[in-house]
Coordinates of N, CA and C in Angstrom, one line a residue:
F1 N -11.4 -21.4 -11.9 CA -12.0 -20.7 -13.1 C -11.8 -21.5 -14.4
L2 N -10.6 -22.0 -14.6 CA -10.3 -22.7 -15.8 C -11.2 -24.0 -15.8
A3 N -11.3 -24.7 -14.7 CA -12.1 -25.9 -14.6 C -13.5 -25.6 -14.9
D4 N -14.0 -24.5 -14.4 CA -15.4 -24.0 -14.6 C -15.6 -23.8 -16.1
D5 N -14.6 -23.1 -16.7 CA -14.7 -22.8 -18.2 C -14.7 -24.0 -19.0
H6 N -13.8 -25.0 -18.7 CA -13.7 -26.2 -19.5 C -15.1 -27.0 -19.4
L7 N -15.6 -27.0 -18.2 CA -16.9 -27.7 -18.0 C -18.0 -27.1 -18.8
R8 N -18.0 -25.8 -18.8 CA -19.1 -25.1 -19.6 C -18.9 -25.3 -21.1
R9 N -17.7 -25.3 -21.5 CA -17.4 -25.5 -23.0 C -17.8 -27.0 -23.3
A10 N -17.7 -27.9 -22.4 CA -18.0 -29.3 -22.6 C -19.5 -29.6 -22.5
G11 N -20.2 -28.6 -21.9 CA -21.7 -28.8 -21.7 C -22.0 -29.6 -20.5
T12 N -21.1 -29.8 -19.6 CA -21.3 -30.6 -18.4 C -21.3 -29.8 -17.1
R13 N -21.3 -28.5 -17.2 CA -21.2 -27.7 -15.9 C -22.4 -27.9 -15.0
S14 N -23.6 -28.1 -15.6 CA -24.8 -28.3 -14.8 C -24.8 -29.6 -14.0
K15 N -24.0 -30.5 -14.4 CA -23.9 -31.8 -13.7 C -22.7 -31.8 -12.7
T16 N -22.1 -30.7 -12.6 CA -20.9 -30.7 -11.8 C -21.0 -29.7 -10.6
K17 N -20.4 -30.1 -9.5 CA -20.3 -29.2 -8.3 C -18.8 -28.7 -8.2
V18 N -18.6 -27.4 -8.3 CA -17.2 -26.9 -8.2 C -17.1 -26.2 -6.8
V19 N -16.0 -26.7 -6.1 CA -15.8 -26.2 -4.7 C -14.4 -25.6 -4.6
Y20 N -14.3 -24.5 -4.0 CA -13.0 -23.9 -3.7 C -12.8 -23.8 -2.2
N21 N -11.7 -24.4 -1.7 CA -11.5 -24.4 -0.2 C -10.3 -23.5 0.0
A22 N -10.6 -22.3 0.6 CA -9.5 -21.3 0.9 C -8.9 -21.6 2.3
H23 N -7.6 -21.5 2.4 CA -6.9 -21.8 3.7 C -7.1 -20.7 4.7
S24 N -7.5 -19.5 4.2 CA -7.6 -18.4 5.1 C -9.1 -17.9 5.1
K25 N -9.3 -16.7 5.7 CA -10.7 -16.2 5.7 C -11.1 -15.4 4.5
T26 N -10.2 -15.3 3.5 CA -10.5 -14.5 2.3 C -10.0 -15.3 1.1
L27 N -10.4 -14.9 -0.1 CA -9.9 -15.5 -1.3 C -8.7 -14.8 -1.8
F28 N -8.5 -13.6 -1.4 CA -7.3 -12.8 -1.8 C -6.9 -11.8 -0.7
S29 N -5.6 -11.5 -0.6 CA -5.2 -10.7 0.5 C -5.5 -9.2 0.3
V30 N -5.7 -8.8 -1.0 CA -6.1 -7.4 -1.3 C -7.6 -7.2 -1.3
P31 N -8.1 -6.4 -0.3 CA -9.6 -6.3 -0.2 C -10.4 -6.1 -1.5
P32 N -10.0 -5.1 -2.3 CA -10.8 -4.9 -3.5 C -10.8 -6.1 -4.5
V33 N -9.7 -6.8 -4.5 CA -9.6 -8.0 -5.3 C -10.5 -9.2 -4.7
N34 N -10.4 -9.3 -3.4 CA -11.2 -10.3 -2.7 C -12.7 -10.1 -3.0
T35 N -13.1 -8.8 -2.9 CA -14.5 -8.5 -3.2 C -14.9 -8.9 -4.6
K36 N -14.0 -8.6 -5.6 CA -14.3 -8.9 -7.0 C -14.4 -10.4 -7.2
L37 N -13.5 -11.2 -6.5 CA -13.5 -12.6 -6.7 C -14.7 -13.2 -6.1
L38 N -15.2 -12.7 -5.0 CA -16.4 -13.2 -4.3 C -17.6 -13.0 -5.3
E39 N -17.6 -11.9 -6.0 CA -18.7 -11.6 -7.0 C -18.6 -12.6 -8.1
L40 N -17.3 -12.9 -8.6 CA -17.2 -13.8 -9.7 C -17.5 -15.2 -9.3
F41 N -17.1 -15.6 -8.1 CA -17.4 -17.0 -7.7 C -18.9 -17.2 -7.6
D42 N -19.6 -16.1 -7.1 CA -21.1 -16.2 -7.0 C -21.7 -16.3 -8.4
R43 N -21.1 -15.5 -9.3 CA -21.6 -15.5 -10.7 C -21.5 -16.9 -11.4
Q44 N -20.3 -17.5 -11.1 CA -20.0 -18.8 -11.7 C -20.5 -20.0 -10.9
D45 N -21.2 -19.7 -9.8 CA -21.8 -20.8 -9.0 C -20.7 -21.7 -8.4
I46 N -19.6 -21.1 -7.9 CA -18.5 -21.8 -7.3 C -18.7 -21.7 -5.8
E47 N -18.8 -22.9 -5.2 CA -19.0 -22.9 -3.7 C -17.7 -22.7 -3.0
T48 N -17.7 -21.9 -2.0 CA -16.5 -21.5 -1.3 C -16.5 -21.8 0.2
N49 N -15.4 -22.5 0.7 CA -15.3 -22.8 2.1 C -14.0 -22.0 2.6
F50 N -14.1 -21.3 3.6 CA -13.0 -20.5 4.2 C -12.4 -21.3 5.4
S51 N -11.1 -20.9 5.7 CA -10.4 -21.5 6.8 C -10.4 -23.0 6.7
H52 N -10.1 -23.5 5.6 CA -10.0 -24.9 5.4 C -8.6 -25.3 5.0
V53 N -7.8 -25.8 5.9 CA -6.4 -26.1 5.7 C -6.2 -27.6 5.4
L54 N -5.8 -28.0 4.2 CA -5.6 -29.4 3.9 C -4.6 -30.0 4.7
T55 N -4.9 -31.2 5.3 CA -4.0 -31.9 6.2 C -3.8 -33.3 5.7
K56 N -4.7 -33.9 4.9 CA -4.5 -35.3 4.4 C -5.2 -35.5 3.1
I57 N -4.7 -36.3 2.2 CA -5.3 -36.6 1.0 C -5.3 -38.1 0.8
D58 N -6.4 -38.7 0.5 CA -6.5 -40.2 0.3 C -6.9 -40.4 -1.2
P59 N -5.9 -40.7 -2.1 CA -6.2 -40.8 -3.5 C -7.1 -42.0 -3.8
A60 N -6.9 -43.1 -3.0 CA -7.7 -44.3 -3.3 C -9.2 -44.1 -3.0
K61 N -9.5 -43.4 -1.9 CA -10.9 -43.2 -1.5 C -11.5 -41.9 -2.0
H62 N -10.6 -41.1 -2.6 CA -11.0 -39.7 -3.1 C -11.6 -38.9 -2.0
I63 N -10.8 -38.8 -0.9 CA -11.2 -38.0 0.3 C -10.1 -37.1 0.7
A64 N -10.5 -35.8 0.8 CA -9.5 -34.8 1.3 C -9.9 -34.4 2.7
T65 N -9.0 -34.3 3.6 CA -9.3 -33.9 5.0 C -8.7 -32.5 5.3
F66 N -9.6 -31.7 5.8 CA -9.2 -30.3 6.1 C -9.4 -30.0 7.6
E67 N -8.4 -29.2 8.1 CA -8.6 -28.7 9.5 C -9.4 -27.4 9.4
T68 N -10.4 -27.2 10.2 CA -11.3 -26.1 10.2 C -11.5 -25.6 11.6
P69 N -12.0 -24.3 11.8 CA -12.2 -23.8 13.1 C -13.1 -24.7 14.0
T70 N -14.0 -25.5 13.3 CA -14.9 -26.4 14.0 C -14.4 -27.8 14.1
G71 N -13.2 -28.1 13.6 CA -12.6 -29.5 13.7 C -12.4 -30.0 12.3
P72 N -11.9 -31.2 12.2 CA -11.6 -31.9 10.9 C -12.8 -32.1 10.0
V73 N -12.7 -31.9 8.7 CA -13.8 -32.0 7.8 C -13.3 -32.9 6.6
E74 N -14.0 -33.9 6.2 CA -13.7 -34.7 5.1 C -14.6 -34.4 3.9
L75 N -14.0 -34.2 2.8 CA -14.7 -33.9 1.5 C -14.3 -34.9 0.4
K76 N -15.3 -35.4 -0.2 CA -15.1 -36.4 -1.3 C -14.9 -35.6 -2.6
W77 N -14.2 -36.1 -3.6 CA -13.9 -35.4 -4.8 C -13.8 -36.4 -6.0
D78 N -14.0 -35.9 -7.2 CA -13.8 -36.7 -8.4 C -12.5 -36.2 -9.1
F79 N -12.3 -34.9 -9.0 CA -11.1 -34.3 -9.5 C -10.7 -33.2 -8.5
I80 N -9.4 -33.2 -8.2 CA -8.9 -32.2 -7.2 C -7.6 -31.6 -7.6
N81 N -7.5 -30.3 -7.4 CA -6.3 -29.6 -7.7 C -5.7 -29.0 -6.4
L82 N -4.5 -29.4 -6.1 CA -3.9 -29.1 -4.8 C -2.8 -28.1 -4.9
I83 N -2.6 -27.2 -3.9 CA -1.5 -26.3 -3.8 C -0.7 -26.7 -2.6
P84 N 0.5 -27.3 -2.7 CA 1.2 -27.8 -1.6 C 1.8 -26.7 -0.7
P85 N 2.1 -27.0 0.5 CA 2.8 -25.9 1.4 C 4.1 -25.4 0.8
M86 N 4.3 -24.2 0.9 CA 5.6 -23.6 0.4 C 6.6 -23.4 1.5
R87 N 7.9 -23.7 1.3 CA 8.9 -23.5 2.3 C 10.2 -23.4 1.5
A88 N 11.2 -22.9 2.3 CA 12.6 -22.7 1.7 C 13.2 -24.0 1.5
P89 N 14.2 -24.1 0.6 CA 15.0 -25.4 0.4 C 15.7 -25.7 1.7
D90 N 16.1 -27.0 1.9 CA 16.8 -27.4 3.1 C 18.1 -26.7 3.3
A91 N 18.8 -26.4 2.2 CA 20.1 -25.8 2.3 C 20.0 -24.4 3.0
V92 N 18.9 -23.7 2.7 CA 18.7 -22.4 3.4 C 18.0 -22.6 4.7
R93 N 17.0 -23.4 4.8 CA 16.3 -23.6 6.0 C 17.2 -24.1 7.2
S94 N 18.2 -24.9 6.8 CA 19.1 -25.4 7.8 C 20.4 -24.5 8.1
S95 N 20.4 -23.3 7.5 CA 21.5 -22.4 7.6 C 21.2 -21.3 8.6
P96 N 22.1 -20.4 8.9 CA 21.9 -19.3 9.9 C 21.0 -18.2 9.2
L97 N 20.7 -18.3 8.0 CA 20.1 -17.2 7.2 C 18.6 -16.9 7.5
P98 N 17.8 -17.9 7.8 CA 16.3 -17.7 8.0 C 16.0 -16.8 9.2
W99 N 14.8 -16.3 9.2 CA 14.2 -15.7 10.4 C 14.3 -16.6 11.6
Q100 N 14.6 -16.1 12.7 CA 14.7 -16.9 14.0 C 13.4 -17.0 14.7
D101 N 12.5 -16.0 14.4 CA 11.2 -16.0 15.0 C 10.3 -15.2 14.1
G102 N 9.0 -15.1 14.4 CA 8.0 -14.4 13.6 C 7.4 -15.3 12.6
P103 N 6.5 -14.7 11.7 CA 5.7 -15.4 10.8 C 6.5 -16.1 9.7
F104 N 7.7 -15.7 9.4 CA 8.5 -16.3 8.3 C 9.5 -17.4 8.8
A105 N 9.6 -17.6 10.1 CA 10.6 -18.5 10.7 C 10.3 -20.0 10.4
A106 N 9.0 -20.3 10.5 CA 8.7 -21.8 10.4 C 9.0 -22.4 9.1
D107 N 9.0 -21.6 8.0 CA 9.2 -22.1 6.7 C 10.6 -21.8 6.2
G108 N 11.4 -21.1 7.0 CA 12.8 -21.0 6.6 C 13.2 -19.8 5.7
W109 N 12.3 -18.8 5.5 CA 12.6 -17.7 4.6 C 13.7 -16.8 5.2
I110 N 14.5 -16.3 4.3 CA 15.7 -15.5 4.7 C 15.2 -14.2 5.4
E111 N 15.9 -13.8 6.4 CA 15.6 -12.7 7.3 C 16.2 -11.4 6.6
V112 N 15.4 -10.8 5.8 CA 15.9 -9.5 5.1 C 15.0 -8.4 5.5
D113 N 15.5 -7.2 5.4 CA 14.7 -6.0 5.5 C 13.8 -5.9 4.3
K114 N 12.5 -5.6 4.5 CA 11.5 -5.7 3.4 C 11.7 -4.6 2.4
K115 N 12.4 -3.5 2.8 CA 12.6 -2.4 1.9 C 13.9 -2.4 1.2
T116 N 15.0 -2.8 1.9 CA 16.3 -2.8 1.2 C 16.7 -4.2 0.8
L117 N 16.0 -5.2 1.3 CA 16.3 -6.6 1.0 C 17.7 -7.0 1.5
R118 N 18.3 -6.2 2.4 CA 19.6 -6.6 3.1 C 19.3 -7.5 4.3
H119 N 20.1 -8.5 4.5 CA 20.0 -9.4 5.6 C 20.1 -8.6 6.9
L120 N 19.2 -8.8 7.9 CA 19.2 -8.0 9.1 C 20.3 -8.4 10.0
R121 N 20.9 -9.6 9.9 CA 22.0 -10.0 10.8 C 23.3 -10.2 10.1
F122 N 23.3 -10.3 8.7 CA 24.5 -10.4 7.9 C 24.4 -9.3 6.9
P123 N 24.9 -8.1 7.2 CA 24.7 -6.9 6.3 C 25.4 -7.0 5.0
N124 N 26.3 -8.0 4.8 CA 27.0 -8.1 3.5 C 26.2 -9.0 2.6
M125 N 25.0 -9.4 3.0 CA 24.2 -10.3 2.2 C 22.8 -9.7 1.9
F126 N 22.3 -10.0 0.7 CA 21.0 -9.5 0.2 C 20.2 -10.7 -0.3
G127 N 18.9 -10.6 -0.4 CA 18.1 -11.6 -0.9 C 17.2 -11.1 -2.1
V128 N 17.0 -12.0 -3.1 CA 16.1 -11.6 -4.2 C 15.3 -12.8 -4.5
G129 N 14.0 -12.6 -4.7 CA 13.1 -13.7 -5.1 C 12.3 -14.4 -4.1
D130 N 11.9 -15.6 -4.4 CA 11.0 -16.3 -3.5 C 11.6 -16.6 -2.1
I131 N 12.9 -16.7 -2.0 CA 13.5 -17.0 -0.8 C 13.4 -16.0 0.3
N132 N 13.0 -14.8 -0.1 CA 13.0 -13.7 0.9 C 11.8 -13.8 1.9
G133 N 12.0 -13.6 3.1 CA 10.9 -13.5 4.1 C 10.4 -12.1 4.2
V134 N 9.5 -11.8 3.2 CA 8.9 -10.5 3.2 C 7.4 -10.7 3.0
P135 N 6.5 -9.7 3.4 CA 5.1 -9.9 3.3 C 4.5 -10.2 1.9
K136 N 5.2 -9.7 0.9 CA 4.7 -9.9 -0.4 C 5.9 -10.3 -1.3
G137 N 5.6 -10.5 -2.6 CA 6.7 -10.6 -3.6 C 7.2 -11.9 -4.0
K138 N 6.4 -13.0 -4.0 CA 6.9 -14.2 -4.5 C 6.4 -14.5 -5.9
T139 N 6.8 -13.6 -6.8 CA 6.5 -13.7 -8.2 C 7.7 -13.2 -9.1
A140 N 7.7 -13.6 -10.3 CA 8.8 -13.2 -11.2 C 8.8 -11.7 -11.4
A141 N 7.6 -11.1 -11.4 CA 7.5 -9.6 -11.5 C 8.1 -9.0 -10.3
S142 N 8.0 -9.6 -9.1 CA 8.7 -9.0 -7.9 C 10.2 -9.0 -8.1
V143 N 10.7 -10.1 -8.6 CA 12.2 -10.2 -8.8 C 12.7 -9.0 -9.7
K144 N 11.9 -8.7 -10.7 CA 12.2 -7.6 -11.7 C 12.4 -6.3 -10.9
W145 N 11.5 -6.1 -9.9 CA 11.5 -4.9 -9.1 C 12.5 -4.9 -8.0
Q146 N 12.8 -6.1 -7.5 CA 13.8 -6.3 -6.4 C 15.2 -6.1 -6.8
T147 N 15.5 -6.7 -8.0 CA 16.9 -6.7 -8.5 C 17.6 -5.3 -8.5
P148 N 16.9 -4.3 -9.1 CA 17.6 -3.0 -9.1 C 17.8 -2.4 -7.7
V149 N 16.9 -2.7 -6.8 CA 17.1 -2.3 -5.4 C 18.4 -2.9 -4.8
V150 N 18.5 -4.2 -5.0 CA 19.7 -4.9 -4.5 C 21.0 -4.4 -5.1
V151 N 20.9 -4.2 -6.4 CA 22.1 -3.7 -7.2 C 22.5 -2.3 -6.6
D152 N 21.5 -1.4 -6.4 CA 21.8 -0.1 -5.9 C 22.6 -0.2 -4.5
H153 N 22.1 -1.1 -3.6 CA 22.7 -1.2 -2.3 C 24.1 -1.9 -2.4
L154 N 24.2 -2.8 -3.3 CA 25.5 -3.5 -3.4 C 26.6 -2.6 -3.9
V155 N 26.2 -1.8 -5.0 CA 27.2 -0.8 -5.6 C 27.5 0.2 -4.5
A156 N 26.5 0.7 -3.8 CA 26.8 1.7 -2.7 C 27.7 1.1 -1.7
A157 N 27.5 -0.2 -1.3 CA 28.3 -0.8 -0.2 C 29.7 -0.9 -0.7
I158 N 29.9 -1.3 -1.9 CA 31.3 -1.5 -2.5 C 32.0 -0.1 -2.4
G159 N 31.3 1.0 -2.6 CA 31.9 2.3 -2.6 C 31.9 2.9 -1.2
G160 N 31.5 2.2 -0.2 CA 31.5 2.7 1.1 C 30.4 3.7 1.4
K161 N 29.3 3.5 0.7 CA 28.2 4.5 0.9 C 26.9 3.7 1.2
E162 N 25.8 4.4 1.4 CA 24.5 3.8 1.7 C 23.6 3.9 0.5
G163 N 23.0 2.8 0.1 CA 22.1 2.8 -1.0 C 20.8 3.6 -0.7
T164 N 20.1 4.0 -1.7 CA 18.8 4.8 -1.4 C 17.6 4.1 -2.0
A165 N 17.8 3.1 -2.9 CA 16.6 2.4 -3.5 C 15.8 1.7 -2.5
V166 N 14.5 1.6 -2.7 CA 13.5 1.0 -1.8 C 12.6 0.1 -2.6
Y167 N 12.4 -1.1 -2.1 CA 11.4 -2.0 -2.7 C 10.1 -1.9 -2.0
N168 N 9.0 -1.6 -2.7 CA 7.7 -1.3 -2.1 C 6.8 -2.5 -2.0
G169 N 7.4 -3.6 -2.3 CA 6.6 -4.9 -2.2 C 5.8 -5.2 -3.4
Y170 N 6.1 -4.5 -4.6 CA 5.4 -4.7 -5.8 C 5.3 -6.2 -6.2
T171 N 4.1 -6.7 -6.5 CA 4.0 -8.0 -7.0 C 2.8 -8.0 -8.0
S172 N 2.8 -9.0 -8.9 CA 1.8 -9.0 -10.0 C 1.2 -10.4 -10.0
C173 N -0.1 -10.4 -10.2 CA -0.9 -11.7 -10.2 C -1.9 -11.7 -11.3
P174 N -1.6 -12.3 -12.5 CA -2.6 -12.4 -13.5 C -3.6 -13.4 -13.1
L175 N -4.9 -13.0 -13.0 CA -6.0 -13.9 -12.6 C -6.8 -14.3 -13.8
I176 N -6.6 -15.5 -14.3 CA -7.4 -16.0 -15.4 C -8.8 -16.3 -15.0
T177 N -9.8 -15.8 -15.6 CA -11.2 -16.0 -15.2 C -11.9 -17.0 -16.2
K178 N -11.3 -17.1 -17.4 CA -11.8 -18.0 -18.4 C -10.8 -18.0 -19.6
I179 N -10.8 -19.0 -20.4 CA -9.9 -19.0 -21.5 C -10.1 -17.8 -22.4
G180 N -9.1 -16.9 -22.5 CA -9.3 -15.7 -23.3 C -9.5 -14.4 -22.5
Q181 N -9.7 -14.5 -21.2 CA -9.9 -13.4 -20.4 C -9.2 -13.5 -19.1
A182 N -8.7 -12.4 -18.5 CA -8.0 -12.4 -17.3 C -8.1 -11.0 -16.7
M183 N -7.7 -10.9 -15.4 CA -7.5 -9.6 -14.7 C -6.0 -9.5 -14.3
L184 N -5.4 -8.4 -14.6 CA -4.0 -8.2 -14.2 C -3.9 -7.4 -12.9
V185 N -3.7 -8.1 -11.8 CA -3.8 -7.5 -10.5 C -2.3 -7.2 -10.0
E186 N -2.0 -6.0 -9.8 CA -0.7 -5.6 -9.3 C -0.9 -4.7 -8.0
F187 N -0.1 -5.0 -7.0 CA -0.2 -4.3 -5.7 C 1.1 -4.3 -5.0
D188 N 1.1 -3.6 -3.8 CA 2.4 -3.5 -3.1 C 2.1 -3.9 -1.6
Y189 N 3.1 -3.7 -0.8 CA 3.1 -4.1 0.6 C 1.8 -3.6 1.3
E190 N 1.3 -2.4 1.0 CA 0.2 -1.8 1.6 C -1.1 -2.2 1.0
N191 N -1.1 -3.2 0.1 CA -2.3 -3.6 -0.7 C -2.9 -2.5 -1.5
R192 N -2.0 -1.6 -1.9 CA -2.5 -0.5 -2.9 C -2.3 -1.1 -4.3
M193 N -3.3 -0.9 -5.1 CA -3.3 -1.3 -6.5 C -2.2 -0.4 -7.2
T194 N -1.3 -1.1 -8.0 CA -0.3 -0.4 -8.7 C -0.3 -0.8 -10.2
P195 N -1.3 -0.5 -10.9 CA -1.4 -0.9 -12.3 C -0.4 -0.3 -13.2
S196 N 0.2 -1.2 -14.1 CA 1.2 -0.8 -15.1 C 0.5 -0.3 -16.4
F197 N -0.7 -0.6 -16.6 CA -1.5 -0.2 -17.8 C -2.7 0.6 -17.3
P198 N -2.5 2.0 -17.3 CA -3.6 2.8 -16.8 C -4.9 2.7 -17.6
F199 N -4.8 2.2 -18.8 CA -6.0 2.1 -19.6 C -6.8 0.8 -19.4
I200 N -6.2 -0.1 -18.5 CA -6.9 -1.3 -18.2 C -7.3 -1.3 -16.7
D201 N -8.6 -1.5 -16.5 CA -9.1 -1.6 -15.1 C -8.6 -3.0 -14.5
P202 N -7.8 -3.0 -13.5 CA -7.3 -4.3 -13.0 C -8.3 -5.2 -12.4
L203 N -9.5 -4.7 -12.2 CA -10.6 -5.5 -11.6 C -11.7 -5.8 -12.7
T204 N -11.3 -5.6 -14.0 CA -12.2 -5.9 -15.1 C -11.6 -7.0 -15.9
E205 N -12.4 -8.0 -16.3 CA -11.9 -9.1 -17.1 C -11.7 -8.5 -18.5
H206 N -10.5 -8.9 -19.1 CA -10.1 -8.3 -20.4 C -9.3 -9.3 -21.2
W207 N -9.2 -9.1 -22.5 CA -8.4 -10.1 -23.3 C -6.9 -9.8 -23.2
L208 N -6.6 -8.5 -23.0 CA -5.1 -8.1 -23.0 C -4.3 -8.8 -21.8
P209 N -4.8 -8.8 -20.6 CA -4.1 -9.5 -19.6 C -3.9 -11.0 -19.9
W210 N -4.9 -11.6 -20.6 CA -4.8 -13.0 -21.0 C -3.7 -13.2 -22.0
V211 N -3.5 -12.2 -23.0 CA -2.5 -12.3 -23.9 C -1.1 -12.2 -23.2
I212 N -1.0 -11.2 -22.3 CA 0.2 -11.0 -21.5 C 0.6 -12.3 -20.8
K213 N -0.4 -12.9 -20.1 CA -0.1 -14.1 -19.4 C 0.2 -15.3 -20.3
E214 N -0.5 -15.5 -21.3 CA -0.4 -16.7 -22.1 C 0.8 -16.6 -23.1
K215 N 1.0 -15.4 -23.7 CA 2.0 -15.3 -24.7 C 3.3 -14.7 -24.3
V216 N 3.3 -13.8 -23.2 CA 4.5 -13.2 -22.8 C 5.1 -13.8 -21.5
L217 N 4.2 -13.8 -20.5 CA 4.7 -14.3 -19.2 C 5.1 -15.8 -19.2
K218 N 4.3 -16.6 -19.9 CA 4.6 -18.0 -19.9 C 6.0 -18.3 -20.6
A219 N 6.3 -17.6 -21.6 CA 7.6 -17.7 -22.3 C 8.7 -17.2 -21.4
T220 N 8.4 -16.2 -20.6 CA 9.4 -15.6 -19.7 C 9.7 -16.6 -18.6
Y221 N 8.6 -17.2 -18.0 CA 8.8 -18.2 -16.9 C 9.6 -19.4 -17.4
T222 N 9.3 -19.9 -18.6 CA 10.0 -21.0 -19.2 C 11.4 -20.7 -19.4
A223 N 11.7 -19.5 -19.9 CA 13.1 -19.1 -20.0 C 13.9 -19.1 -18.7
M224 N 13.2 -18.5 -17.7 CA 13.8 -18.5 -16.4 C 14.1 -19.8 -15.8
L225 N 13.2 -20.8 -16.0 CA 13.4 -22.1 -15.5 C 14.6 -22.8 -16.1
R226 N 14.8 -22.4 -17.4 CA 15.9 -23.0 -18.1 C 17.2 -22.2 -18.0
G227 N 17.2 -21.2 -17.1 CA 18.4 -20.4 -16.9 C 18.7 -19.4 -18.1
L228 N 17.7 -19.1 -18.9 CA 17.9 -18.2 -20.0 C 17.5 -16.8 -19.9
A229 N 17.0 -16.5 -18.7 CA 16.5 -15.1 -18.4 C 16.7 -14.7 -17.0

């Protein structure tokens, strides 16, 4: 979206082909959001390829190779933006903590109960943040909702009791559609929309989510990276 907006502002969009290669069969895991994005991609004339998993990149020849249901596909590019595979750090991946089997095992995510965030094999341990092997929740917003749950169970455990707090999988994804406009998409494990601002339609482009992303969240992320938040 940002590339599309920059090209339009520069007056060169009509000379450019913009292609988005999705690794899965959808653009977004939440159905209503996926439908909205498909509409926006069509509106912006962004070509979409599904089930394209990047396997090789050749910077010299400007060729990207993707594995697809019909076999390898090579695509040439002038400018490319890549999202690398995500996995747990070696210290965790090589420890006893990750899932031993299932969808989170291959990348070394910690084996925690998705509601209590307590480790399923080491009950005196809890996980918070990206390292957790849960269906959703790899955002700073998720950490904000996960932390009180872990604190509740830790305090209860210290007192010889059982905690009652539950993490519902809340996560937040500000989707920038152009400079000055964005959608603030919030949802849980069940892909239910959980908007924090009832007066803002999460599937409508608006200036306020842009301000939240650009002026508030960016500063928060920077502070977190520096250990200040």
